[in-house]
Amino acid sequence: MKRITVLIADDEAEIADLVALHLQKEGYHIVKVSDGKAAIQAIQSQSIDLAILDIMMPEMDGYEVTRQIREQYHLPIVFLSAKISDLDKITGLVMGADDYMTKPFNPMELVARVNSHLRRSLHFNQPAAVNKTVLEVSGLTISLDQHTVTLYGEVVQLTPKEFDILYLLASHPKQVFSAESIFQQVWAEAYYESGNTVMVHIRTLRKKLGEDMNKNKFIKTIWGVGYTFNE
């Protein structure tokens, strides 16, 4: 079963910790950041299912974070802010947020709203996931059901981990995955210092797909960030 990950972006550590505590009791994996730029980096580098954003944050405010998220992603966004005017709420919703709660807040109400948004989001996204059991891009065909990969009709022999990495990237073509995120999702273990393991698997995978460092046709390196699938 896919682990559901919630991003909490708030520069008030006590509030972030309180929200994280209640959501962890629901079984969600939590990613906490304290500024807007870090929020964008987290969403670009790993799979985030819902974001809880403060508005007044260092580096980049919640409005701008929301604007940038909406350029590429469809995950639910909940504002949790001390800004309480109707104009603030309307601005947040117009920018693309799905919900708006003001501080101080009832943690149980926040949990209920998060659960509701996630149920809707995961339910509506499920058919798209089912349709992705076979991916076809530029002569490359990946079958999740048969666990096979072909390139222009020729079978590409991959190890289970290589297959899982390729499918993870190909099924999220516009998303950049860090080495940590790839390791956690493919190996289902704590990351520690396993970036080299991911790098070696990526290198071998590229060779099997007929690529080299000067021609990354399918797997693109985003230097300093991670890897993405190049459609």
Coordinates of N, CA and C in Angstrom, one line a residue, residues 3-228:
R3 N 2.4 4.7 0.9 CA 2.5 5.5 2.0 C 2.0 6.9 1.7
I4 N 1.1 7.5 2.5 CA 0.5 8.8 2.3 C 1.4 9.8 3.0
T5 N 1.9 10.8 2.3 CA 2.8 11.8 2.8 C 2.2 13.2 2.8
V6 N 2.2 13.8 4.0 CA 1.7 15.2 4.1 C 2.8 16.1 4.4
L7 N 2.9 17.2 3.7 CA 3.9 18.3 3.9 C 3.3 19.3 4.8
I8 N 4.1 19.7 5.8 CA 3.7 20.8 6.7 C 4.8 21.9 6.6
A9 N 4.4 23.0 6.1 CA 5.3 24.2 5.9 C 4.9 25.3 6.8
D10 N 5.6 25.5 7.9 CA 5.3 26.5 8.9 C 6.5 26.9 9.7
D11 N 6.8 28.2 9.8 CA 8.0 28.6 10.5 C 7.8 28.6 12.0
E12 N 6.6 28.3 12.5 CA 6.4 28.2 13.9 C 6.5 26.7 14.3
A13 N 7.6 26.4 14.9 CA 8.0 25.0 15.2 C 6.9 24.3 16.0
E14 N 6.4 25.0 17.0 CA 5.4 24.4 17.9 C 4.2 24.0 17.2
I15 N 3.7 24.8 16.3 CA 2.5 24.5 15.5 C 2.8 23.4 14.6
A16 N 3.9 23.4 13.9 CA 4.3 22.3 13.0 C 4.3 21.0 13.7
D17 N 4.9 21.0 14.9 CA 5.0 19.8 15.7 C 3.7 19.3 16.2
L18 N 2.8 20.2 16.5 CA 1.5 19.8 17.0 C 0.7 19.2 15.8
V19 N 0.7 19.8 14.7 CA 0.0 19.2 13.5 C 0.6 17.9 13.1
A20 N 1.9 17.8 13.1 CA 2.6 16.5 12.8 C 2.2 15.4 13.8
L21 N 2.1 15.7 15.0 CA 1.7 14.7 16.1 C 0.4 14.1 15.8
H22 N -0.6 15.0 15.5 CA -2.0 14.5 15.3 C -2.1 13.7 14.0
L23 N -1.4 14.2 12.9 CA -1.5 13.5 11.6 C -0.7 12.1 11.7
Q24 N 0.4 12.1 12.4 CA 1.1 10.8 12.6 C 0.2 9.8 13.3
K25 N -0.6 10.2 14.2 CA -1.6 9.3 14.8 C -2.5 8.6 13.8
E26 N -2.8 9.4 12.7 CA -3.6 8.9 11.6 C -2.9 7.9 10.7
G27 N -1.6 7.8 10.9 CA -0.8 6.9 10.1 C -0.1 7.6 8.9
Y28 N -0.1 8.9 8.8 CA 0.5 9.6 7.7 C 2.0 9.8 7.9
H29 N 2.7 9.8 6.8 CA 4.1 10.1 6.9 C 4.2 11.7 6.8
I30 N 5.1 12.3 7.6 CA 5.1 13.7 7.7 C 6.5 14.3 7.2
V31 N 6.4 15.3 6.4 CA 7.6 16.1 6.0 C 7.4 17.5 6.5
K32 N 8.3 18.0 7.3 CA 8.2 19.3 7.9 C 9.3 20.2 7.3
V33 N 8.9 21.4 6.9 CA 9.8 22.5 6.5 C 9.4 23.8 7.1
S34 N 10.4 24.7 7.2 CA 10.1 26.0 7.9 C 10.1 27.2 7.0
D35 N 10.2 27.0 5.7 CA 10.1 28.2 4.8 C 9.6 27.8 3.4
G36 N 9.2 28.8 2.6 CA 8.5 28.5 1.4 C 9.4 27.8 0.3
K37 N 10.7 28.2 0.2 CA 11.5 27.6 -0.7 C 11.7 26.1 -0.4
A38 N 11.9 25.8 0.9 CA 12.0 24.4 1.3 C 10.8 23.6 0.9
A39 N 9.6 24.2 1.0 CA 8.4 23.6 0.7 C 8.4 23.1 -0.8
I40 N 8.8 24.1 -1.7 CA 8.8 23.8 -3.1 C 9.8 22.6 -3.4
Q41 N 11.0 22.7 -2.7 CA 12.0 21.7 -2.9 C 11.5 20.3 -2.5
A42 N 10.7 20.3 -1.4 CA 10.2 19.0 -0.9 C 9.2 18.4 -1.9
I43 N 8.4 19.2 -2.5 CA 7.4 18.8 -3.4 C 8.0 18.3 -4.7
Q44 N 9.1 18.9 -5.1 CA 9.8 18.6 -6.3 C 10.6 17.3 -6.2
S45 N 11.0 17.0 -4.9 CA 12.0 15.9 -4.7 C 11.4 14.6 -4.2
Q46 N 10.1 14.7 -3.8 CA 9.4 13.5 -3.3 C 7.9 13.5 -3.5
S47 N 7.3 12.4 -3.3 CA 5.9 12.3 -3.6 C 5.1 12.8 -2.4
I48 N 4.5 14.0 -2.6 CA 3.6 14.6 -1.5 C 2.2 14.5 -1.9
D49 N 1.3 14.0 -1.0 CA -0.1 13.8 -1.3 C -1.0 15.0 -0.9
L50 N -0.5 15.8 0.1 CA -1.3 16.9 0.6 C -0.3 17.9 1.3
A51 N -0.5 19.2 1.1 CA 0.3 20.2 1.7 C -0.5 21.1 2.6
I52 N 0.1 21.3 3.8 CA -0.5 22.3 4.8 C 0.5 23.4 4.9
L53 N 0.0 24.6 4.5 CA 0.9 25.8 4.3 C 0.5 26.9 5.2
D54 N 1.5 27.5 5.9 CA 1.3 28.8 6.5 C 1.4 29.9 5.4
I55 N 0.9 31.1 5.6 CA 1.1 32.1 4.6 C 2.3 32.9 4.8
M56 N 2.5 33.4 6.0 CA 3.6 34.2 6.3 C 4.8 33.4 6.7
M57 N 5.6 33.0 5.7 CA 6.8 32.2 5.9 C 8.1 32.9 5.3
P58 N 9.2 32.6 5.8 CA 10.5 33.2 5.3 C 10.7 32.7 3.8
E59 N 11.6 33.4 3.1 CA 12.0 33.0 1.8 C 10.9 33.2 0.7
M60 N 9.8 32.6 1.0 CA 8.7 32.6 0.0 C 7.4 32.4 0.8
D61 N 6.4 33.3 0.5 CA 5.1 33.2 1.3 C 4.2 32.1 0.7
G62 N 3.2 31.7 1.5 CA 2.4 30.6 1.1 C 1.6 30.8 -0.2
Y63 N 1.3 32.1 -0.5 CA 0.6 32.4 -1.8 C 1.5 32.0 -3.0
E64 N 2.8 32.4 -2.9 CA 3.7 32.1 -4.0 C 4.0 30.6 -4.1
V65 N 4.1 30.0 -2.9 CA 4.3 28.5 -2.9 C 3.1 27.8 -3.6
T66 N 1.9 28.3 -3.3 CA 0.7 27.7 -3.9 C 0.7 27.9 -5.4
R67 N 1.1 29.1 -5.8 CA 1.1 29.4 -7.3 C 2.0 28.5 -8.0
Q68 N 3.2 28.3 -7.4 CA 4.2 27.4 -8.1 C 3.8 26.0 -8.1
I69 N 3.1 25.5 -7.0 CA 2.7 24.2 -6.9 C 1.6 23.9 -8.0
R70 N 0.7 24.9 -8.2 CA -0.4 24.7 -9.1 C 0.1 24.7 -10.6
E71 N 1.3 25.2 -10.9 CA 1.8 25.1 -12.2 C 2.1 23.7 -12.7
Q72 N 2.3 22.8 -11.7 CA 2.6 21.4 -12.1 C 1.9 20.3 -11.4
Y73 N 1.3 20.6 -10.2 CA 0.8 19.5 -9.4 C -0.7 19.8 -9.0
H74 N -1.4 18.7 -8.7 CA -2.8 18.8 -8.3 C -3.1 18.3 -6.9
L75 N -2.1 18.2 -6.1 CA -2.3 17.8 -4.7 C -3.1 18.8 -3.9
P76 N -3.9 18.3 -2.9 CA -4.7 19.3 -2.1 C -3.8 20.2 -1.3
I77 N -4.2 21.4 -1.2 CA -3.5 22.4 -0.4 C -4.4 23.0 0.7
V78 N -4.0 23.0 1.9 CA -4.7 23.5 3.1 C -3.9 24.7 3.7
F79 N -4.5 25.9 3.7 CA -3.8 27.0 4.4 C -4.1 26.9 5.9
L80 N -3.1 27.1 6.7 CA -3.3 27.2 8.1 C -2.6 28.5 8.6
S81 N -3.3 29.5 8.8 CA -2.7 30.9 8.9 C -3.3 31.7 10.0
A82 N -2.5 32.6 10.5 CA -3.0 33.6 11.5 C -3.7 34.8 10.8
K83 N -3.7 34.8 9.5 CA -4.4 35.9 8.7 C -5.9 35.5 8.7
I84 N -6.7 36.3 9.3 CA -8.1 35.9 9.5 C -9.2 36.6 8.7
S85 N -8.8 37.6 7.9 CA -9.8 38.4 7.2 C -10.4 37.6 6.1
D86 N -11.6 38.0 5.7 CA -12.3 37.4 4.6 C -11.4 37.5 3.3
L87 N -10.8 38.7 3.1 CA -10.0 38.9 1.9 C -8.8 37.9 1.9
D88 N -8.2 37.7 3.0 CA -7.1 36.7 3.1 C -7.6 35.3 2.7
K89 N -8.7 34.9 3.2 CA -9.3 33.6 2.9 C -9.6 33.5 1.4
I90 N -10.2 34.6 0.8 CA -10.6 34.5 -0.6 C -9.4 34.5 -1.4
T91 N -8.3 35.3 -1.1 CA -7.1 35.3 -1.8 C -6.5 33.9 -1.8
G92 N -6.5 33.3 -0.7 CA -5.9 31.9 -0.6 C -6.6 30.9 -1.5
L93 N -7.9 31.0 -1.5 CA -8.7 30.0 -2.3 C -8.6 30.4 -3.8
V94 N -8.5 31.7 -4.1 CA -8.3 32.0 -5.5 C -7.0 31.6 -6.1
M95 N -6.0 31.7 -5.2 CA -4.6 31.3 -5.6 C -4.5 29.8 -5.9
G96 N -5.5 29.0 -5.4 CA -5.5 27.6 -5.7 C -5.6 26.7 -4.5
A97 N -5.7 27.2 -3.3 CA -5.8 26.4 -2.1 C -7.2 25.7 -2.1
D98 N -7.3 24.5 -1.5 CA -8.5 23.8 -1.4 C -9.3 24.1 -0.1
D99 N -8.6 24.6 0.9 CA -9.2 24.8 2.2 C -8.4 25.9 2.9
Y100 N -9.0 26.5 4.0 CA -8.4 27.6 4.7 C -8.8 27.5 6.1
M101 N -7.9 27.3 7.1 CA -8.2 27.3 8.5 C -7.3 28.4 9.2
T102 N -7.9 29.1 10.2 CA -7.2 30.1 10.9 C -6.7 29.7 12.2
K103 N -5.6 30.3 12.6 CA -5.0 30.0 14.0 C -5.6 31.0 15.0
P104 N -5.9 30.6 16.2 CA -5.7 29.2 16.7 C -6.8 28.3 16.1
F105 N -6.5 27.0 16.1 CA -7.3 26.0 15.4 C -7.5 24.8 16.3
N106 N -8.5 24.0 15.9 CA -8.8 22.8 16.6 C -8.1 21.7 15.8
P107 N -7.1 21.0 16.4 CA -6.3 20.0 15.7 C -7.2 18.9 15.1
M108 N -8.3 18.5 15.9 CA -9.1 17.4 15.4 C -9.9 17.8 14.2
E109 N -10.3 19.1 14.1 CA -11.0 19.6 12.9 C -10.0 19.6 11.7
L110 N -8.8 20.0 11.9 CA -7.8 20.0 10.9 C -7.6 18.5 10.4
V111 N -7.5 17.6 11.3 CA -7.3 16.2 10.9 C -8.5 15.7 10.0
A112 N -9.7 16.1 10.5 CA -10.9 15.7 9.7 C -10.9 16.3 8.3
R113 N -10.5 17.6 8.2 CA -10.4 18.2 6.8 C -9.3 17.5 6.0
V114 N -8.2 17.2 6.6 CA -7.1 16.6 5.8 C -7.6 15.2 5.3
N115 N -8.2 14.4 6.2 CA -8.8 13.1 5.8 C -9.8 13.2 4.7
S116 N -10.6 14.2 4.7 CA -11.6 14.4 3.7 C -11.0 14.8 2.4
H117 N -10.0 15.7 2.4 CA -9.4 16.1 1.1 C -8.6 14.9 0.5
L118 N -7.9 14.1 1.4 CA -7.2 13.0 0.9 C -8.1 11.9 0.3
R119 N -9.2 11.6 1.0 CA -10.1 10.6 0.4 C -10.6 11.0 -1.0
R120 N -10.9 12.3 -1.1 CA -11.4 12.8 -2.4 C -10.3 12.7 -3.5
S121 N -9.1 13.2 -3.1 CA -8.0 13.2 -4.0 C -7.5 11.8 -4.4
L122 N -7.4 10.9 -3.5 CA -6.9 9.6 -3.8 C -7.9 8.8 -4.6
H123 N -9.2 9.1 -4.3 CA -10.3 8.4 -5.0 C -10.3 8.8 -6.5
F124 N -10.3 10.1 -6.7 CA -10.3 10.6 -8.1 C -9.1 10.3 -8.9
N125 N -8.0 10.1 -8.2 CA -6.7 9.8 -8.9 C -6.6 8.4 -9.2
Q126 N -7.4 7.5 -8.6 CA -7.2 6.1 -8.7 C -7.4 5.6 -10.1
P127 N -8.4 6.0 -10.9 CA -8.5 5.5 -12.2 C -7.3 5.8 -13.1
A128 N -6.7 7.0 -12.9 CA -5.5 7.3 -13.7 C -4.4 6.4 -13.4
A129 N -4.3 6.0 -12.1 CA -3.2 5.1 -11.7 C -3.4 3.7 -12.4
V130 N -4.7 3.3 -12.4 CA -5.0 2.0 -13.0 C -4.6 2.0 -14.5
N131 N -4.9 3.1 -15.2 CA -4.5 3.2 -16.6 C -3.0 3.2 -16.9
K132 N -2.2 3.4 -15.8 CA -0.8 3.5 -16.0 C -0.1 2.1 -15.8
T133 N -0.9 1.0 -15.8 CA -0.3 -0.3 -15.7 C 0.6 -0.6 -16.9
V134 N 0.3 0.0 -18.0 CA 1.2 -0.1 -19.2 C 1.6 1.3 -19.7
L135 N 2.9 1.6 -19.6 CA 3.3 2.9 -20.0 C 4.1 2.8 -21.4
E136 N 3.8 3.7 -22.3 CA 4.5 3.7 -23.6 C 5.0 5.1 -23.9
V137 N 6.3 5.2 -24.1 CA 6.9 6.5 -24.4 C 8.1 6.3 -25.3
S138 N 8.0 6.9 -26.5 CA 9.1 6.9 -27.5 C 9.8 5.5 -27.7
G139 N 8.9 4.5 -28.0 CA 9.5 3.2 -28.2 C 9.7 2.4 -27.0
L140 N 9.6 2.9 -25.8 CA 9.7 2.2 -24.6 C 8.4 1.8 -24.0
T141 N 8.2 0.5 -23.7 CA 7.0 0.0 -23.2 C 7.3 -0.7 -21.8
I142 N 6.6 -0.2 -20.8 CA 6.7 -0.7 -19.4 C 5.4 -1.3 -19.0
S143 N 5.4 -2.6 -18.7 CA 4.2 -3.3 -18.3 C 4.3 -3.6 -16.8
L144 N 3.5 -3.0 -16.0 CA 3.5 -3.3 -14.5 C 3.0 -4.7 -14.2
D145 N 1.9 -5.1 -14.9 CA 1.3 -6.4 -14.6 C 2.3 -7.5 -15.0
Q146 N 3.0 -7.4 -16.1 CA 3.9 -8.5 -16.5 C 5.3 -8.3 -16.0
H147 N 5.5 -7.1 -15.5 CA 6.9 -6.7 -15.0 C 7.9 -6.9 -16.1
T148 N 7.6 -6.3 -17.3 CA 8.5 -6.4 -18.4 C 8.7 -5.0 -19.0
V149 N 9.9 -4.9 -19.7 CA 10.2 -3.7 -20.4 C 10.7 -4.0 -21.8
T150 N 10.2 -3.4 -22.8 CA 10.7 -3.5 -24.1 C 11.0 -2.2 -24.7
L151 N 12.1 -2.2 -25.6 CA 12.5 -1.0 -26.3 C 12.5 -1.3 -27.7
Y152 N 11.6 -0.6 -28.5 CA 11.4 -0.9 -29.9 C 11.2 -2.4 -30.2
G153 N 10.4 -3.0 -29.3 CA 10.0 -4.4 -29.4 C 11.0 -5.4 -28.9
E154 N 12.2 -4.9 -28.5 CA 13.2 -5.8 -27.9 C 13.1 -5.8 -26.4
V155 N 13.2 -7.0 -25.8 CA 13.0 -7.1 -24.4 C 14.3 -6.6 -23.7
V156 N 14.1 -5.7 -22.7 CA 15.2 -5.2 -21.9 C 15.2 -5.9 -20.5
Q157 N 16.3 -6.7 -20.2 CA 16.3 -7.4 -19.0 C 16.7 -6.6 -17.8
L158 N 15.8 -6.3 -16.9 CA 16.1 -5.5 -15.8 C 16.0 -6.3 -14.5
T159 N 16.7 -5.9 -13.5 CA 16.5 -6.5 -12.2 C 15.3 -5.9 -11.6
P160 N 14.7 -6.5 -10.5 CA 13.5 -6.0 -9.9 C 13.6 -4.5 -9.4
K161 N 14.8 -4.2 -8.9 CA 15.0 -2.8 -8.4 C 15.1 -1.9 -9.6
E162 N 15.8 -2.3 -10.6 CA 15.9 -1.4 -11.8 C 14.5 -1.2 -12.4
F163 N 13.7 -2.2 -12.5 CA 12.3 -2.1 -13.0 C 11.6 -1.1 -12.1
D164 N 11.6 -1.2 -10.8 CA 10.9 -0.4 -9.9 C 11.3 1.1 -10.0
I165 N 12.6 1.3 -10.2 CA 13.1 2.7 -10.3 C 12.5 3.3 -11.6
L166 N 12.6 2.5 -12.7 CA 12.2 3.0 -14.0 C 10.7 3.3 -14.0
Y167 N 9.9 2.4 -13.4 CA 8.4 2.6 -13.3 C 8.1 3.8 -12.5
L168 N 8.8 3.9 -11.3 CA 8.5 5.1 -10.4 C 8.7 6.4 -11.2
L169 N 9.8 6.5 -11.9 CA 10.1 7.7 -12.7 C 9.2 7.9 -13.8
A170 N 8.9 6.8 -14.6 CA 8.1 6.9 -15.8 C 6.6 7.2 -15.5
S171 N 6.2 6.8 -14.3 CA 4.8 7.0 -14.0 C 4.5 8.4 -13.4
H172 N 5.6 9.1 -13.1 CA 5.5 10.5 -12.7 C 6.5 11.4 -13.5
P173 N 6.2 11.5 -14.8 CA 7.2 12.1 -15.7 C 7.6 13.5 -15.5
K174 N 6.8 14.3 -14.8 CA 7.2 15.7 -14.5 C 7.7 15.9 -13.1
Q175 N 7.9 14.9 -12.4 CA 8.3 15.0 -11.0 C 9.7 14.6 -10.8
V176 N 10.5 15.4 -10.0 CA 11.9 15.2 -9.8 C 12.0 14.4 -8.4
F177 N 12.7 13.3 -8.5 CA 12.8 12.5 -7.3 C 14.3 12.5 -6.8
S178 N 14.5 12.8 -5.5 CA 15.8 12.8 -5.0 C 16.2 11.4 -4.8
A179 N 17.5 11.1 -4.6 CA 18.1 9.8 -4.4 C 17.4 9.2 -3.1
E180 N 17.2 10.1 -2.1 CA 16.6 9.6 -0.9 C 15.2 9.1 -1.1
S181 N 14.4 9.9 -1.9 CA 13.0 9.5 -2.1 C 13.0 8.2 -2.9
I182 N 13.8 8.1 -3.9 CA 13.9 6.8 -4.7 C 14.2 5.6 -3.8
F183 N 15.2 5.8 -3.0 CA 15.6 4.7 -2.1 C 14.5 4.3 -1.2
Q184 N 13.8 5.3 -0.6 CA 12.8 5.0 0.4 C 11.6 4.3 -0.3
Q185 N 11.3 4.7 -1.5 CA 10.1 4.1 -2.2 C 10.4 2.8 -2.8
V186 N 11.6 2.6 -3.3 CA 11.9 1.3 -4.0 C 12.4 0.3 -3.0
W187 N 13.3 0.7 -2.1 CA 13.8 -0.3 -1.1 C 12.9 -0.4 0.1
A188 N 12.1 0.6 0.3 CA 11.2 0.6 1.5 C 12.0 0.5 2.8
E189 N 13.1 1.2 2.9 CA 14.0 1.2 4.0 C 14.4 2.7 4.3
A190 N 14.9 2.9 5.5 CA 15.5 4.2 5.9 C 16.6 4.5 5.0
Y191 N 16.8 5.8 4.7 CA 17.8 6.2 3.7 C 19.2 6.1 4.2
Y192 N 19.5 6.8 5.3 CA 20.9 6.9 5.8 C 21.8 7.5 4.7
E193 N 22.8 6.8 4.2 CA 23.7 7.3 3.2 C 23.7 6.4 2.0
S194 N 22.5 6.2 1.4 CA 22.4 5.2 0.3 C 22.3 5.8 -1.1
G195 N 22.7 7.1 -1.2 CA 22.6 7.7 -2.5 C 23.4 7.0 -3.5
N196 N 24.6 6.5 -3.1 CA 25.4 5.8 -4.1 C 24.8 4.5 -4.7
T197 N 24.0 3.9 -3.9 CA 23.2 2.7 -4.3 C 22.3 3.1 -5.5
V198 N 21.5 4.2 -5.3 CA 20.6 4.7 -6.3 C 21.4 5.1 -7.5
M199 N 22.5 5.8 -7.4 CA 23.3 6.3 -8.5 C 23.8 5.1 -9.3
V200 N 24.2 4.0 -8.7 CA 24.7 2.8 -9.4 C 23.6 2.2 -10.2
H201 N 22.4 2.1 -9.6 CA 21.3 1.5 -10.3 C 20.9 2.3 -11.5
I202 N 20.9 3.6 -11.3 CA 20.5 4.5 -12.4 C 21.5 4.4 -13.6
R203 N 22.8 4.3 -13.2 CA 23.8 4.2 -14.3 C 23.6 2.9 -15.0
T204 N 23.4 1.8 -14.3 CA 23.2 0.5 -15.0 C 21.9 0.5 -15.8
L205 N 20.9 1.1 -15.3 CA 19.6 1.2 -16.0 C 19.8 2.0 -17.3
R206 N 20.5 3.1 -17.3 CA 20.8 3.9 -18.5 C 21.5 3.0 -19.5
K207 N 22.5 2.3 -19.1 CA 23.2 1.4 -20.1 C 22.3 0.4 -20.7
K208 N 21.4 -0.2 -20.0 CA 20.5 -1.2 -20.5 C 19.5 -0.5 -21.5
L209 N 19.2 0.8 -21.3 CA 18.3 1.5 -22.2 C 19.1 2.1 -23.3
G210 N 20.4 1.8 -23.4 CA 21.1 2.3 -24.6 C 21.5 3.7 -24.5
E211 N 21.6 4.3 -23.2 CA 21.9 5.7 -23.1 C 23.4 5.8 -22.6
D212 N 23.8 7.1 -22.6 CA 25.1 7.4 -22.0 C 25.0 8.7 -21.3
M213 N 26.1 9.2 -20.7 CA 26.0 10.5 -19.9 C 25.8 11.7 -20.8
N214 N 26.0 11.5 -22.1 CA 25.8 12.7 -23.0 C 24.4 12.6 -23.7
K215 N 23.7 11.5 -23.5 CA 22.4 11.4 -24.1 C 21.5 10.6 -23.2
N216 N 21.0 11.3 -22.2 CA 20.0 10.7 -21.3 C 18.6 10.8 -21.9
K217 N 18.3 9.9 -22.7 CA 17.0 10.0 -23.5 C 15.8 9.9 -22.6
F218 N 15.9 8.9 -21.6 CA 14.7 8.7 -20.8 C 14.9 9.2 -19.4
I219 N 16.0 9.0 -18.8 CA 16.3 9.5 -17.4 C 17.2 10.7 -17.4
K220 N 16.6 11.8 -16.9 CA 17.4 13.0 -16.8 C 17.8 13.4 -15.4
T221 N 19.1 13.8 -15.3 CA 19.6 14.2 -14.0 C 19.3 15.7 -13.8
I222 N 18.7 16.1 -12.7 CA 18.6 17.5 -12.3 C 19.7 17.7 -11.2
W223 N 20.8 18.3 -11.6 CA 21.9 18.4 -10.8 C 21.6 19.1 -9.5
G224 N 22.1 18.4 -8.4 CA 21.8 18.9 -7.0 C 20.5 18.6 -6.5
V225 N 19.6 18.0 -7.3 CA 18.2 17.7 -6.8 C 17.9 16.2 -6.9
G226 N 18.0 15.6 -8.1 CA 17.7 14.2 -8.3 C 17.5 13.8 -9.7
Y227 N 16.5 13.0 -10.0 CA 16.3 12.4 -11.3 C 14.8 12.6 -11.7
T228 N 14.6 12.7 -13.0 CA 13.2 12.8 -13.5 C 13.1 12.0 -14.8

